CSV table of C-alpha atoms in Angstrom, one decimal:
chain,number,residue,atom,x,y,z
A,13,UNK,CA,55.5,-44.8,-34.6
A,14,UNK,CA,51.8,-44.5,-33.5
A,15,UNK,CA,50.9,-41.4,-31.5
A,16,UNK,CA,49.1,-42.1,-28.3
A,17,UNK,CA,46.4,-39.5,-27.5
A,18,UNK,CA,46.4,-38.3,-24.0
A,19,UNK,CA,43.1,-38.0,-22.1
A,20,UNK,CA,42.3,-34.4,-21.1
A,21,UNK,CA,43.1,-33.6,-17.5
A,22,UNK,CA,40.0,-33.9,-15.3
A,23,UNK,CA,38.6,-30.5,-14.3
A,24,UNK,CA,38.2,-29.9,-10.6
A,25,UNK,CA,35.1,-27.8,-9.7
A,26,UNK,CA,35.9,-24.7,-7.7
A,27,UNK,CA,33.4,-22.3,-6.1
A,28,UNK,CA,35.5,-19.3,-7.1
A,29,UNK,CA,38.7,-18.6,-9.0
A,30,UNK,CA,41.8,-17.9,-7.0
A,31,UNK,CA,41.3,-14.2,-7.7
A,32,UNK,CA,37.7,-14.5,-6.5
A,33,UNK,CA,38.9,-16.2,-3.2
A,34,UNK,CA,41.4,-13.4,-2.6
A,35,UNK,CA,38.7,-10.8,-3.2
A,36,UNK,CA,36.3,-12.5,-0.8
A,37,UNK,CA,38.9,-12.8,1.9
A,38,UNK,CA,39.9,-9.1,1.3
A,39,UNK,CA,36.2,-8.1,1.7
A,40,UNK,CA,35.9,-10.1,5.0
A,41,UNK,CA,39.1,-8.5,6.2
A,42,UNK,CA,37.9,-5.0,5.4
A,43,UNK,CA,34.6,-5.7,7.1
A,44,UNK,CA,36.2,-7.0,10.3
A,45,UNK,CA,38.5,-4.0,10.4
A,46,UNK,CA,35.6,-1.5,9.9
A,47,UNK,CA,33.6,-3.3,12.6
A,48,UNK,CA,36.6,-3.1,15.1
A,49,UNK,CA,37.1,0.6,14.3
A,50,UNK,CA,33.4,1.3,14.8
A,51,UNK,CA,33.3,-0.5,18.1
A,52,UNK,CA,36.4,1.4,19.3
A,53,UNK,CA,34.8,4.7,18.2
A,54,UNK,CA,31.6,3.9,20.1
A,55,UNK,CA,33.4,2.5,23.1
A,56,UNK,CA,35.5,5.7,23.5
A,57,UNK,CA,32.3,7.7,23.6
A,58,UNK,CA,30.2,5.4,25.9
A,59,UNK,CA,29.9,5.8,29.6
A,60,UNK,CA,30.1,2.2,30.5
A,61,UNK,CA,29.1,2.8,34.1
A,62,UNK,CA,25.6,3.8,32.8
A,63,UNK,CA,25.5,0.7,30.6
A,64,UNK,CA,26.3,-1.7,33.5
A,65,UNK,CA,23.7,0.1,35.6
A,66,UNK,CA,21.0,0.0,32.9
A,67,UNK,CA,19.3,-3.3,34.1
A,68,UNK,CA,18.9,-1.8,37.5
A,69,UNK,CA,17.4,1.4,36.1
A,70,UNK,CA,15.1,-0.4,33.8
A,71,UNK,CA,13.8,-2.6,36.6
A,72,UNK,CA,13.2,0.5,38.7
A,73,UNK,CA,11.4,2.2,35.9
A,74,UNK,CA,9.2,-0.8,35.3
A,75,UNK,CA,8.4,-1.0,39.0
A,76,UNK,CA,7.3,2.6,39.0
A,77,UNK,CA,5.2,2.0,35.9
A,78,UNK,CA,3.2,-0.9,37.3
A,79,UNK,CA,0.3,-0.9,37.8
A,80,UNK,CA,-0.8,1.4,34.9
A,81,UNK,CA,-3.2,4.2,35.8
A,82,UNK,CA,-6.3,2.6,34.2
A,83,UNK,CA,-8.5,5.6,35.1
A,84,UNK,CA,-6.3,7.8,32.9
A,85,UNK,CA,-7.6,6.1,29.8
A,86,UNK,CA,-10.7,8.3,29.7
A,87,UNK,CA,-8.5,11.3,29.0
A,88,UNK,CA,-6.8,9.5,26.1
A,89,UNK,CA,-9.6,8.7,23.8
A,90,UNK,CA,-9.7,12.1,22.2
A,91,UNK,CA,-5.9,12.1,21.7
A,92,UNK,CA,-6.0,8.6,20.2
A,93,UNK,CA,-8.9,9.7,17.9
A,94,UNK,CA,-6.8,12.7,16.8
A,95,UNK,CA,-3.9,10.2,16.0
A,96,UNK,CA,-6.2,8.1,13.9
A,97,UNK,CA,-7.4,11.2,12.0
A,98,UNK,CA,-3.8,12.3,11.4
A,99,UNK,CA,-2.9,8.9,10.0
A,100,UNK,CA,-6.0,8.7,7.8
A,101,UNK,CA,-6.1,12.2,6.5
A,102,UNK,CA,-2.4,12.1,5.9
A,103,UNK,CA,-2.7,8.9,3.9
A,104,UNK,CA,-5.6,10.2,1.8
A,105,UNK,CA,-3.7,13.4,1.0
A,106,UNK,CA,-0.6,11.4,0.1
A,107,UNK,CA,-2.6,9.1,-2.2
A,108,UNK,CA,-4.1,12.1,-4.0
A,109,UNK,CA,-0.6,13.4,-4.8
A,110,UNK,CA,1.2,10.0,-5.2
A,111,UNK,CA,-1.1,8.6,-7.9
A,112,UNK,CA,-0.3,11.2,-10.6
A,113,UNK,CA,3.3,11.2,-9.6
A,114,UNK,CA,3.4,7.4,-10.0
A,115,UNK,CA,2.0,7.6,-13.5
A,116,UNK,CA,4.5,10.3,-14.4
A,117,UNK,CA,7.3,8.1,-13.0
A,118,UNK,CA,6.4,4.9,-14.8
A,119,UNK,CA,8.3,4.6,-18.1
A,120,UNK,CA,5.2,3.1,-19.9
A,121,UNK,CA,2.8,5.9,-18.9
A,122,UNK,CA,5.0,9.0,-18.5
A,123,UNK,CA,4.4,11.7,-21.2
A,124,UNK,CA,8.1,12.6,-21.2
A,125,UNK,CA,11.1,10.3,-20.4
A,126,UNK,CA,13.5,13.2,-20.3
A,127,UNK,CA,11.5,15.7,-18.3
A,128,UNK,CA,8.4,14.4,-16.5
A,129,UNK,CA,9.9,11.1,-15.3
A,130,UNK,CA,13.0,12.6,-13.6
A,131,UNK,CA,10.9,15.2,-11.8
A,132,UNK,CA,8.5,12.5,-10.6
A,133,UNK,CA,11.3,10.3,-9.5
A,134,UNK,CA,12.9,13.2,-7.6
A,135,UNK,CA,9.7,13.8,-5.8
A,136,UNK,CA,9.5,10.2,-4.8
A,137,UNK,CA,13.1,10.0,-3.6
A,138,UNK,CA,12.9,13.4,-1.7
A,139,UNK,CA,9.8,12.2,0.1
A,140,UNK,CA,11.3,8.9,1.1
A,141,UNK,CA,14.6,10.4,2.2
A,142,UNK,CA,13.2,12.4,5.1
A,143,UNK,CA,11.6,10.7,8.1
A,144,UNK,CA,8.1,11.7,9.1
A,145,UNK,CA,9.4,13.0,12.5
A,146,UNK,CA,11.8,15.3,10.7
A,147,UNK,CA,9.0,16.5,8.5
A,148,UNK,CA,6.9,17.1,11.6
A,149,UNK,CA,9.7,19.2,13.2
A,150,UNK,CA,9.9,21.4,10.2
A,151,UNK,CA,6.2,21.8,9.8
A,152,UNK,CA,5.6,22.6,13.5
A,153,UNK,CA,8.0,25.5,13.0
A,154,UNK,CA,6.1,26.6,9.9
A,155,UNK,CA,2.5,26.0,10.9
A,156,UNK,CA,2.8,25.8,14.7
A,157,UNK,CA,1.9,22.9,17.0
A,158,UNK,CA,-1.2,21.0,16.1
A,159,UNK,CA,-2.8,18.3,13.9
A,160,UNK,CA,-2.2,20.2,10.6
A,161,UNK,CA,1.6,19.7,11.0
A,162,UNK,CA,1.1,16.0,11.7
A,163,UNK,CA,-1.2,15.5,8.8
A,164,UNK,CA,1.2,17.1,6.4
A,165,UNK,CA,4.2,15.3,7.8
A,166,UNK,CA,2.5,11.9,7.3
A,167,UNK,CA,1.4,12.9,3.8
A,168,UNK,CA,4.9,14.1,2.8
A,169,UNK,CA,6.5,10.9,4.0
A,170,UNK,CA,3.8,8.7,2.4
A,171,UNK,CA,4.0,10.2,-1.1
A,172,UNK,CA,7.3,8.5,-1.8
A,173,UNK,CA,6.2,5.2,-0.4
A,174,UNK,CA,3.0,5.0,-2.3
A,175,UNK,CA,4.4,6.5,-5.5
A,176,UNK,CA,7.4,4.1,-5.6
A,177,UNK,CA,5.4,0.9,-5.1
A,178,UNK,CA,2.6,2.1,-7.4
A,179,UNK,CA,4.8,3.1,-10.3
A,180,UNK,CA,6.6,-0.2,-10.1
A,181,UNK,CA,3.2,-2.0,-10.3
A,182,UNK,CA,2.4,0.1,-13.3
A,183,UNK,CA,5.6,-0.9,-15.1
A,184,UNK,CA,4.8,-4.6,-14.4
A,185,UNK,CA,1.4,-4.6,-16.1
A,186,UNK,CA,0.6,-7.0,-19.0
A,187,UNK,CA,1.1,-5.0,-22.2
A,188,UNK,CA,-1.2,-7.3,-24.2
A,189,UNK,CA,-4.2,-5.8,-22.5
A,190,UNK,CA,-3.0,-2.3,-23.3
A,191,UNK,CA,-2.4,-3.3,-26.9
A,192,UNK,CA,-5.9,-4.8,-27.2
A,193,UNK,CA,-7.6,-1.6,-25.9
A,194,UNK,CA,-5.4,0.5,-28.2
A,195,UNK,CA,-6.3,-1.7,-31.2
A,196,UNK,CA,-10.0,-0.7,-30.8
A,197,UNK,CA,-9.0,2.9,-31.6
A,198,UNK,CA,-9.2,4.1,-28.0
A,199,UNK,CA,-7.6,7.4,-27.0
A,200,UNK,CA,-4.8,7.8,-24.5
A,201,UNK,CA,-7.3,8.5,-21.6
A,202,UNK,CA,-9.4,5.5,-22.5
A,203,UNK,CA,-6.3,3.2,-22.7
A,204,UNK,CA,-5.4,4.5,-19.3
A,205,UNK,CA,-8.8,3.9,-17.9
A,206,UNK,CA,-9.5,0.5,-19.4
A,207,UNK,CA,-6.1,-1.0,-20.1
A,208,UNK,CA,-3.9,0.1,-17.2
A,209,UNK,CA,-6.0,1.1,-14.2
A,210,UNK,CA,-7.9,-2.2,-13.9
A,211,UNK,CA,-4.5,-4.0,-13.7
A,212,UNK,CA,-3.0,-1.9,-11.0
A,213,UNK,CA,-6.1,-1.5,-8.8
A,214,UNK,CA,-5.5,-4.5,-6.6
A,215,UNK,CA,-1.9,-3.4,-6.0
A,216,UNK,CA,-3.1,0.2,-5.4
A,217,UNK,CA,-5.6,-0.9,-2.8
A,218,UNK,CA,-3.1,-3.1,-1.0
A,219,UNK,CA,-0.4,-0.4,-1.0
A,220,UNK,CA,-2.9,2.2,0.4
A,221,UNK,CA,-4.1,0.1,3.2
A,222,UNK,CA,-0.6,-1.0,4.1
A,223,UNK,CA,0.6,2.6,4.2
A,224,UNK,CA,-2.4,3.6,6.4
A,225,UNK,CA,-1.4,0.9,8.8
A,226,UNK,CA,2.2,2.2,8.9
A,227,UNK,CA,1.0,5.7,9.4
A,228,UNK,CA,-1.0,4.9,12.5
A,229,UNK,CA,2.2,3.8,14.1
A,230,UNK,CA,4.1,6.8,12.9
A,231,UNK,CA,1.4,9.2,14.0
A,232,UNK,CA,1.6,8.0,17.6
A,233,UNK,CA,5.1,9.6,18.0
A,234,UNK,CA,4.5,12.9,16.1
A,235,UNK,CA,3.1,14.4,19.2
A,236,UNK,CA,6.6,14.2,20.8
A,237,UNK,CA,7.5,17.2,18.6
A,238,UNK,CA,4.1,19.0,19.0
A,239,UNK,CA,2.4,17.6,15.8
A,240,UNK,CA,-0.8,16.5,17.7
A,241,UNK,CA,-2.1,13.1,18.7
A,242,UNK,CA,-1.4,10.7,21.5
A,243,UNK,CA,2.3,11.6,21.4
A,244,UNK,CA,1.6,14.9,23.1
A,245,UNK,CA,0.0,13.1,26.0
A,246,UNK,CA,3.0,10.8,26.2
A,247,UNK,CA,5.5,13.6,26.2
A,248,UNK,CA,3.5,15.5,28.9
A,249,UNK,CA,3.4,12.4,31.1
A,250,UNK,CA,7.1,11.7,30.7
A,251,UNK,CA,7.9,15.4,31.5
A,252,UNK,CA,6.2,15.1,34.9
A,253,UNK,CA,7.6,11.5,35.5
A,254,UNK,CA,4.0,10.1,35.7
A,255,UNK,CA,5.1,6.6,34.8
A,256,UNK,CA,1.8,4.8,35.5
A,257,UNK,CA,0.2,7.2,32.9
A,258,UNK,CA,3.1,6.4,30.5
A,259,UNK,CA,2.4,2.7,30.8
A,260,UNK,CA,-1.3,3.3,30.2
A,261,UNK,CA,-0.5,5.3,27.0
A,262,UNK,CA,1.8,2.6,25.8
A,263,UNK,CA,-0.8,-0.1,26.4
A,264,UNK,CA,-3.4,2.0,24.4
A,265,UNK,CA,-1.0,2.5,21.5
A,266,UNK,CA,-0.1,-1.2,21.4
A,267,UNK,CA,-3.8,-2.1,21.4
A,268,UNK,CA,-4.5,0.4,18.6
A,269,UNK,CA,-1.6,-0.9,16.5
A,270,UNK,CA,-2.7,-4.5,16.9
A,271,UNK,CA,-6.3,-3.7,15.8
A,272,UNK,CA,-5.1,-1.7,12.8
A,273,UNK,CA,-2.7,-4.5,11.8
A,274,UNK,CA,-5.6,-7.0,12.0
A,275,UNK,CA,-8.0,-4.7,10.1
A,276,UNK,CA,-5.5,-3.9,7.3
A,277,UNK,CA,-4.6,-7.6,6.9
A,278,UNK,CA,-8.3,-8.4,6.5
A,279,UNK,CA,-8.9,-5.6,4.0
A,280,UNK,CA,-5.8,-6.6,2.0
A,281,UNK,CA,-6.9,-10.2,2.0
A,282,UNK,CA,-10.4,-9.2,0.8
A,283,UNK,CA,-9.1,-7.0,-1.9
A,284,UNK,CA,-6.2,-9.0,-3.2
């Protein structure tokens, strides 16, 4: 009796397996539960009367801030110049430290995978883990109020940013160029100068300008904790409830940030 071969059952495409669907639903359930718990936690500690009154208070504050005190701008130029200096000097100091740290952190340039690289990575992570405002608070206690604390706060925060992006750029270079320079009999320093540095220079320039742009914004608030710059004028005006002066300071900060954003974009475009 002839045997009739059965056609294989048609497979039905499924996005996930049954176990995958259960895991996805479980994840959504946990997410919703955590969200509800967080909302309940915040709700219990929120004075909702203040929340409902917030639009009225905001409108009143805006009314008292308009028009800005335009004549006050003449007293702000020096403070804004200090802010720009804090951002610029802090960025330069960070670059000086971050460049060797980045070369020590990159696996293709570090002299020691077991010792130098972990130390360099720790420096990068430690720098990025602490906000510049926290650095400023600590440094104001150590060095006292003034620009020095602001410059060091910007630098300590920027080392991790510049170092991380730069060491990633170093690790992504084309090894063929390095091999070509090495094949000529060049030493380690010559390979670094002619095989690696030219490849990372565009990225290095873009990272530096981008970080300088960020630091201008961060430097504007360091004065709130006594680290110099326009933030000290802002804090003084808020303390005496001089809202027209506050609005003038905010307008000046906004204009400076817009100009720095435009300038950094043009420089990055010209370099990269």
